[in-house]
CSV table of C-alpha atoms and ligand atoms in Angstrom, one decimal:
chain,number,residue,atom,x,y,z
A,1,UNK,CA,0.0,0.0,0.0
A,2,UNK,CA,1.2,3.5,-0.7
A,3,UNK,CA,2.6,5.3,2.3
A,4,UNK,CA,0.4,8.4,1.9
A,5,UNK,CA,-2.7,6.2,1.7
A,6,UNK,CA,-1.7,4.2,4.8
A,7,UNK,CA,-1.1,7.4,6.8
A,8,UNK,CA,-4.3,9.0,5.6
A,9,UNK,CA,-6.3,5.9,6.5
A,10,UNK,CA,-4.8,6.0,9.9
A,11,UNK,CA,-6.0,9.5,10.5
A,12,UNK,CA,-2.9,11.6,9.8
A,13,UNK,CA,-4.9,13.9,7.6
A,14,UNK,CA,-5.5,14.3,3.9
A,15,UNK,CA,-2.9,13.1,1.4
A,16,UNK,CA,-1.8,16.8,1.2
A,17,UNK,CA,-1.3,17.0,4.9
A,18,UNK,CA,0.6,13.7,4.9
A,19,UNK,CA,2.9,15.2,2.3
A,20,UNK,CA,3.7,18.0,4.8
A,21,UNK,CA,4.6,15.4,7.4
A,22,UNK,CA,6.9,13.7,5.0
A,23,UNK,CA,8.5,17.0,4.1
A,24,UNK,CA,9.1,17.7,7.8
A,25,UNK,CA,11.0,14.3,8.0
A,26,UNK,CA,8.5,13.2,10.6
A,27,UNK,CA,7.9,9.8,9.0
A,28,UNK,CA,10.2,6.7,9.2
A,29,UNK,CA,10.0,3.2,7.9
A,30,UNK,CA,12.0,0.8,9.9
A,31,UNK,CA,13.8,3.7,11.4
A,32,UNK,CA,14.8,5.4,8.1
A,33,UNK,CA,13.3,8.8,7.3
A,34,UNK,CA,11.2,8.7,4.1
A,35,UNK,CA,10.0,11.7,2.1
A,36,UNK,CA,8.4,9.9,-0.8
A,37,UNK,CA,4.6,9.7,-0.5
A,38,UNK,CA,4.3,7.1,-3.2
A,39,UNK,CA,6.6,4.6,-1.7
A,40,UNK,CA,5.0,1.2,-1.1
A,41,UNK,CA,4.9,-0.1,2.4
A,42,UNK,CA,3.8,-3.4,3.9
A,43,UNK,CA,2.4,-2.6,7.4
A,44,UNK,CA,2.5,-6.3,8.3
A,45,UNK,CA,6.2,-6.5,8.2
A,46,UNK,CA,7.5,-2.9,8.2
A,47,UNK,CA,7.3,-0.5,11.1
A,48,UNK,CA,6.0,3.0,10.2
A,49,UNK,CA,6.5,5.8,12.8
A,50,UNK,CA,5.3,9.4,12.9
A,51,UNK,CA,7.4,11.7,15.1
A,52,UNK,CA,8.8,8.5,16.7
A,53,UNK,CA,5.4,7.0,17.5
A,54,UNK,CA,4.8,3.6,15.9
A,55,UNK,CA,1.6,3.6,13.7
A,56,UNK,CA,-0.5,0.6,14.5
A,57,UNK,CA,-2.0,-0.2,11.2
A,58,UNK,CA,-5.5,-1.7,11.1
A,59,UNK,CA,-7.3,-2.8,8.0
A,60,UNK,CA,-10.7,-3.3,9.6
A,61,UNK,CA,-12.9,-1.1,11.7
A,62,UNK,CA,-15.7,-2.4,13.9
A,63,UNK,CA,-18.2,0.0,15.3
A,64,UNK,CA,-21.3,-0.4,17.4
A,65,UNK,CA,-23.9,2.3,16.9
A,66,UNK,CA,-27.1,3.1,18.7
A,67,UNK,CA,-29.0,3.9,15.5
A,68,UNK,CA,-31.4,6.8,15.9
A,69,UNK,CA,-34.7,6.9,14.1
A,70,UNK,CA,-35.0,8.9,10.9
A,71,UNK,CA,-31.7,7.6,9.6
A,72,UNK,CA,-31.2,5.0,6.8
A,73,UNK,CA,-29.1,1.9,7.3
A,74,UNK,CA,-27.2,2.3,4.0
A,75,UNK,CA,-23.9,3.8,2.9
A,76,UNK,CA,-25.5,6.5,0.8
A,77,UNK,CA,-29.0,7.9,0.0
A,78,UNK,CA,-30.2,10.7,-2.2
A,79,UNK,CA,-32.8,12.0,0.4
A,80,UNK,CA,-32.0,10.9,3.9
A,81,UNK,CA,-29.1,11.0,6.2
A,82,UNK,CA,-27.4,7.6,6.5
A,83,UNK,CA,-25.7,5.9,9.4
A,84,UNK,CA,-22.4,6.4,7.6
A,85,UNK,CA,-23.1,10.2,7.5
A,86,UNK,CA,-23.1,10.1,11.3
A,87,UNK,CA,-19.5,8.8,11.5
A,88,UNK,CA,-16.5,11.0,11.8
A,89,UNK,CA,-14.2,11.4,8.7
A,90,UNK,CA,-11.6,9.1,10.2
A,91,UNK,CA,-14.0,6.3,10.5
A,92,UNK,CA,-15.5,7.0,7.1
A,93,UNK,CA,-12.0,6.6,5.6
A,94,UNK,CA,-12.3,2.9,6.2
A,95,UNK,CA,-15.3,2.7,3.9
A,96,UNK,CA,-17.5,0.9,6.4
A,97,UNK,CA,-21.1,-0.3,5.8
A,98,UNK,CA,-23.9,-1.4,8.1
A,99,UNK,CA,-24.2,-5.1,8.7
A,100,UNK,CA,-27.8,-5.7,7.7
A,101,UNK,CA,-30.6,-3.2,7.8
A,102,UNK,CA,-32.8,-1.6,10.5
A,103,UNK,CA,-35.8,0.2,9.2
A,104,UNK,CA,-35.7,4.0,9.1
A,105,UNK,CA,-37.8,4.2,12.2
A,106,UNK,CA,-36.1,1.4,14.1
A,107,UNK,CA,-33.5,2.2,16.8
A,108,UNK,CA,-30.7,0.3,18.5
A,109,UNK,CA,-27.8,-1.9,17.8
A,110,UNK,CA,-26.2,-1.6,14.4
A,111,UNK,CA,-22.8,-3.1,13.7
A,112,UNK,CA,-20.8,-1.1,11.1
A,113,UNK,CA,-17.7,-2.5,9.6
A,114,UNK,CA,-15.6,-2.9,6.5
A,115,UNK,CA,-15.0,-6.6,7.2
A,116,UNK,CA,-17.0,-8.3,4.5
A,117,UNK,CA,-16.3,-11.8,5.8
A,118,UNK,CA,-17.6,-11.1,9.2
A,119,UNK,CA,-20.7,-9.3,7.8
A,120,UNK,CA,-21.4,-12.2,5.5
A,121,UNK,CA,-21.2,-14.7,8.3
A,122,UNK,CA,-23.5,-12.7,10.6
A,123,UNK,CA,-26.0,-12.2,7.8
A,124,UNK,CA,-25.9,-15.7,6.3
A,125,UNK,CA,-29.2,-17.5,6.9
A,126,UNK,CA,-27.2,-20.7,7.5
A,127,UNK,CA,-25.6,-19.3,10.6
A,128,UNK,CA,-28.9,-18.6,12.5
A,129,UNK,CA,-27.5,-15.6,14.3
A,130,UNK,CA,-30.1,-14.6,16.9
A,131,UNK,CA,-31.3,-11.0,17.0
A,132,UNK,CA,-33.3,-9.7,20.0
A,133,UNK,CA,-35.7,-6.8,19.7
A,134,UNK,CA,-37.6,-4.7,22.2
A,135,UNK,CA,-40.9,-3.4,21.0
A,136,UNK,CA,-44.0,-1.6,22.0
A,137,UNK,CA,-47.2,-3.2,20.5
A,138,UNK,CA,-50.5,-1.5,20.0
A,139,UNK,CA,-52.8,-4.2,21.4
A,140,UNK,CA,-52.6,-7.0,24.0
A,141,UNK,CA,-49.9,-9.6,23.4
A,142,UNK,CA,-51.1,-13.0,24.6
A,143,UNK,CA,-49.9,-16.5,25.4
A,144,UNK,CA,-51.4,-17.5,22.1
A,145,UNK,CA,-49.0,-15.1,20.3
A,146,UNK,CA,-46.1,-16.7,22.2
A,147,UNK,CA,-47.2,-20.1,20.9
A,148,UNK,CA,-47.8,-18.9,17.4
A,149,UNK,CA,-44.4,-17.3,17.2
A,150,UNK,CA,-42.8,-20.5,18.6
A,151,UNK,CA,-44.4,-22.5,15.8
A,152,UNK,CA,-43.7,-19.9,13.1
A,153,UNK,CA,-46.2,-17.5,11.6
A,154,UNK,CA,-47.2,-16.9,8.0
A,155,UNK,CA,-46.2,-13.5,6.7
A,156,UNK,CA,-48.2,-11.5,4.1
A,157,UNK,CA,-46.2,-13.0,1.3
A,158,UNK,CA,-46.9,-16.6,2.4
A,159,UNK,CA,-43.4,-17.1,4.0
A,160,UNK,CA,-43.6,-19.1,7.2
A,161,UNK,CA,-41.1,-17.8,9.8
A,162,UNK,CA,-38.7,-20.0,11.8
A,163,UNK,CA,-39.5,-20.2,15.5
A,164,UNK,CA,-39.2,-16.9,17.4
A,165,UNK,CA,-39.0,-16.5,21.1
A,166,UNK,CA,-41.5,-14.0,22.4
A,167,UNK,CA,-41.3,-12.7,26.0
A,168,UNK,CA,-44.1,-10.5,27.3
A,169,UNK,CA,-42.7,-7.8,29.6
A,170,UNK,CA,-46.0,-6.0,30.0
A,171,UNK,CA,-49.4,-6.9,28.6
A,172,UNK,CA,-52.2,-4.4,28.2
A,173,UNK,CA,-53.7,-2.1,25.6
A,174,UNK,CA,-50.1,-1.3,24.8
A,175,UNK,CA,-47.8,-4.2,25.4
A,176,UNK,CA,-44.1,-4.4,25.9
A,177,UNK,CA,-42.2,-7.4,24.5
A,178,UNK,CA,-38.9,-8.8,23.6
A,179,UNK,CA,-38.6,-11.0,20.5
A,180,UNK,CA,-35.7,-13.1,19.4
A,181,UNK,CA,-35.6,-14.3,15.8
A,182,UNK,CA,-32.9,-16.0,13.8
A,183,UNK,CA,-33.8,-14.6,10.4
A,184,UNK,CA,-33.7,-11.1,8.9
A,185,UNK,CA,-36.6,-10.9,6.5
A,186,UNK,CA,-37.7,-7.5,5.4
A,187,UNK,CA,-39.7,-5.8,8.2
A,188,UNK,CA,-39.8,-9.2,9.9
A,189,UNK,CA,-40.8,-8.2,13.4
A,190,UNK,CA,-43.4,-5.8,12.2
A,191,UNK,CA,-44.8,-8.3,9.8
A,192,UNK,CA,-44.8,-11.1,12.5
A,193,UNK,CA,-47.0,-8.9,14.7
A,194,UNK,CA,-49.2,-8.0,11.7
A,195,UNK,CA,-49.8,-11.7,11.2
A,196,UNK,CA,-51.4,-11.9,14.6
A,197,UNK,CA,-53.4,-8.7,14.1
A,198,UNK,CA,-51.1,-6.3,16.1
A,199,UNK,CA,-49.0,-3.3,15.3
A,200,UNK,CA,-45.5,-2.5,16.3
A,201,UNK,CA,-45.3,1.2,17.4
A,202,UNK,CA,-41.7,1.3,18.6
A,203,UNK,CA,-38.8,-1.1,17.7
A,204,UNK,CA,-35.3,-1.2,19.0
A,205,UNK,CA,-32.7,-3.9,18.5
A,206,UNK,CA,-31.0,-5.0,21.6
A,207,UNK,CA,-28.5,-7.7,20.4
A,208,UNK,CA,-27.1,-9.5,17.5
A,209,UNK,CA,-25.4,-12.8,18.2
A,210,UNK,CA,-23.1,-12.2,21.2
A,211,UNK,CA,-23.1,-8.4,20.6
A,212,UNK,CA,-25.3,-6.5,23.0
A,213,UNK,CA,-26.2,-2.8,22.6
A,214,UNK,CA,-24.1,-0.6,25.0
A,215,UNK,CA,-26.9,1.3,26.8
A,216,UNK,CA,-24.4,4.1,27.5
A,217,UNK,CA,-24.5,5.0,23.9
A,218,UNK,CA,-27.0,7.8,23.2
A,219,UNK,CA,-29.0,7.6,20.0
A,220,UNK,CA,-26.7,8.4,17.1
A,221,UNK,CA,-23.5,7.6,19.2
A,222,UNK,CA,-21.1,4.9,18.3
A,223,UNK,CA,-17.9,3.3,19.6
A,224,UNK,CA,-15.4,0.7,18.5
A,225,UNK,CA,-16.0,-2.8,19.6
A,226,UNK,CA,-13.9,-4.0,22.5
A,227,UNK,CA,-11.4,-6.8,21.8
A,228,UNK,CA,-13.6,-9.2,23.8
A,229,UNK,CA,-16.8,-8.2,21.8
A,230,UNK,CA,-15.0,-8.7,18.5
A,231,UNK,CA,-13.4,-12.0,19.6
A,232,UNK,CA,-16.7,-13.3,20.8
A,233,UNK,CA,-18.5,-12.4,17.5
A,234,UNK,CA,-15.7,-14.1,15.5
A,235,UNK,CA,-15.7,-17.1,17.7
A,236,UNK,CA,-19.5,-17.5,17.4
A,237,UNK,CA,-19.2,-17.5,13.6
A,238,UNK,CA,-16.4,-20.1,13.6
A,239,UNK,CA,-18.5,-22.5,15.7
A,240,UNK,CA,-21.3,-22.5,13.2
A,241,UNK,CA,-19.1,-23.1,10.1
B,1,URA,N1,-37.8,-6.1,12.0
B,1,URA,C1,-38.5,-5.0,11.5
B,1,URA,O1,-39.7,-5.1,11.3
B,1,URA,N2,-37.8,-3.9,11.4
B,1,URA,C2,-36.5,-3.8,11.7
B,1,URA,O2,-35.9,-2.7,11.5
B,1,URA,C3,-35.8,-4.9,12.1
B,1,URA,C4,-36.5,-6.1,12.3
């Protein structure tokens, strides 16, 4: 990879700013000052330093976002703000994308990464990665609904869902529930409730596989996954291969 690209990716400014650093003799490769921005460097075997500080090169970025409502789970959109628009330029440099989609009005856990393999594994229907949602339902959710979801319900297009685990937190004219499903059909939670004659009025994703939404994140905030969170996600995926 070109040295200027590597340094720009790691947050040392634009390529122009990186050129300034090189001019100032601030950059070394394996201890030797380099001034040529176009030089190729292999961060796996060569040590790049800026002002004596070793640059820890990472290829991948893994972010957990508490997605706010009103924002689209996509990399770009002609009309609406996307979750990628909410990231700072340094994170955007990595060209990350959201792993799966939450509806525009859905809140909660969204993993954003540029690791295509991890994303593929998490989204593959074969891996049965469980996703847990919290929802408010207009109408009384009942034991019959629990049974129906356990057996699988027929959606409006005739698709019969895999078993879902429904937990009633509060039942009444407005009910509070948690639902765990292992699929990710379009609008699945909303359509599952429609199939039993009820309407989701608020939806928030709480977890995806071993990854649990950090409740300290305000809506729209994000942070990098911890090493433990990432290792656990990768481990889960391996087990199911
Ligand atoms: N199910 C839905 O209906 N919407 C979402 O955003 C996620 C799951």
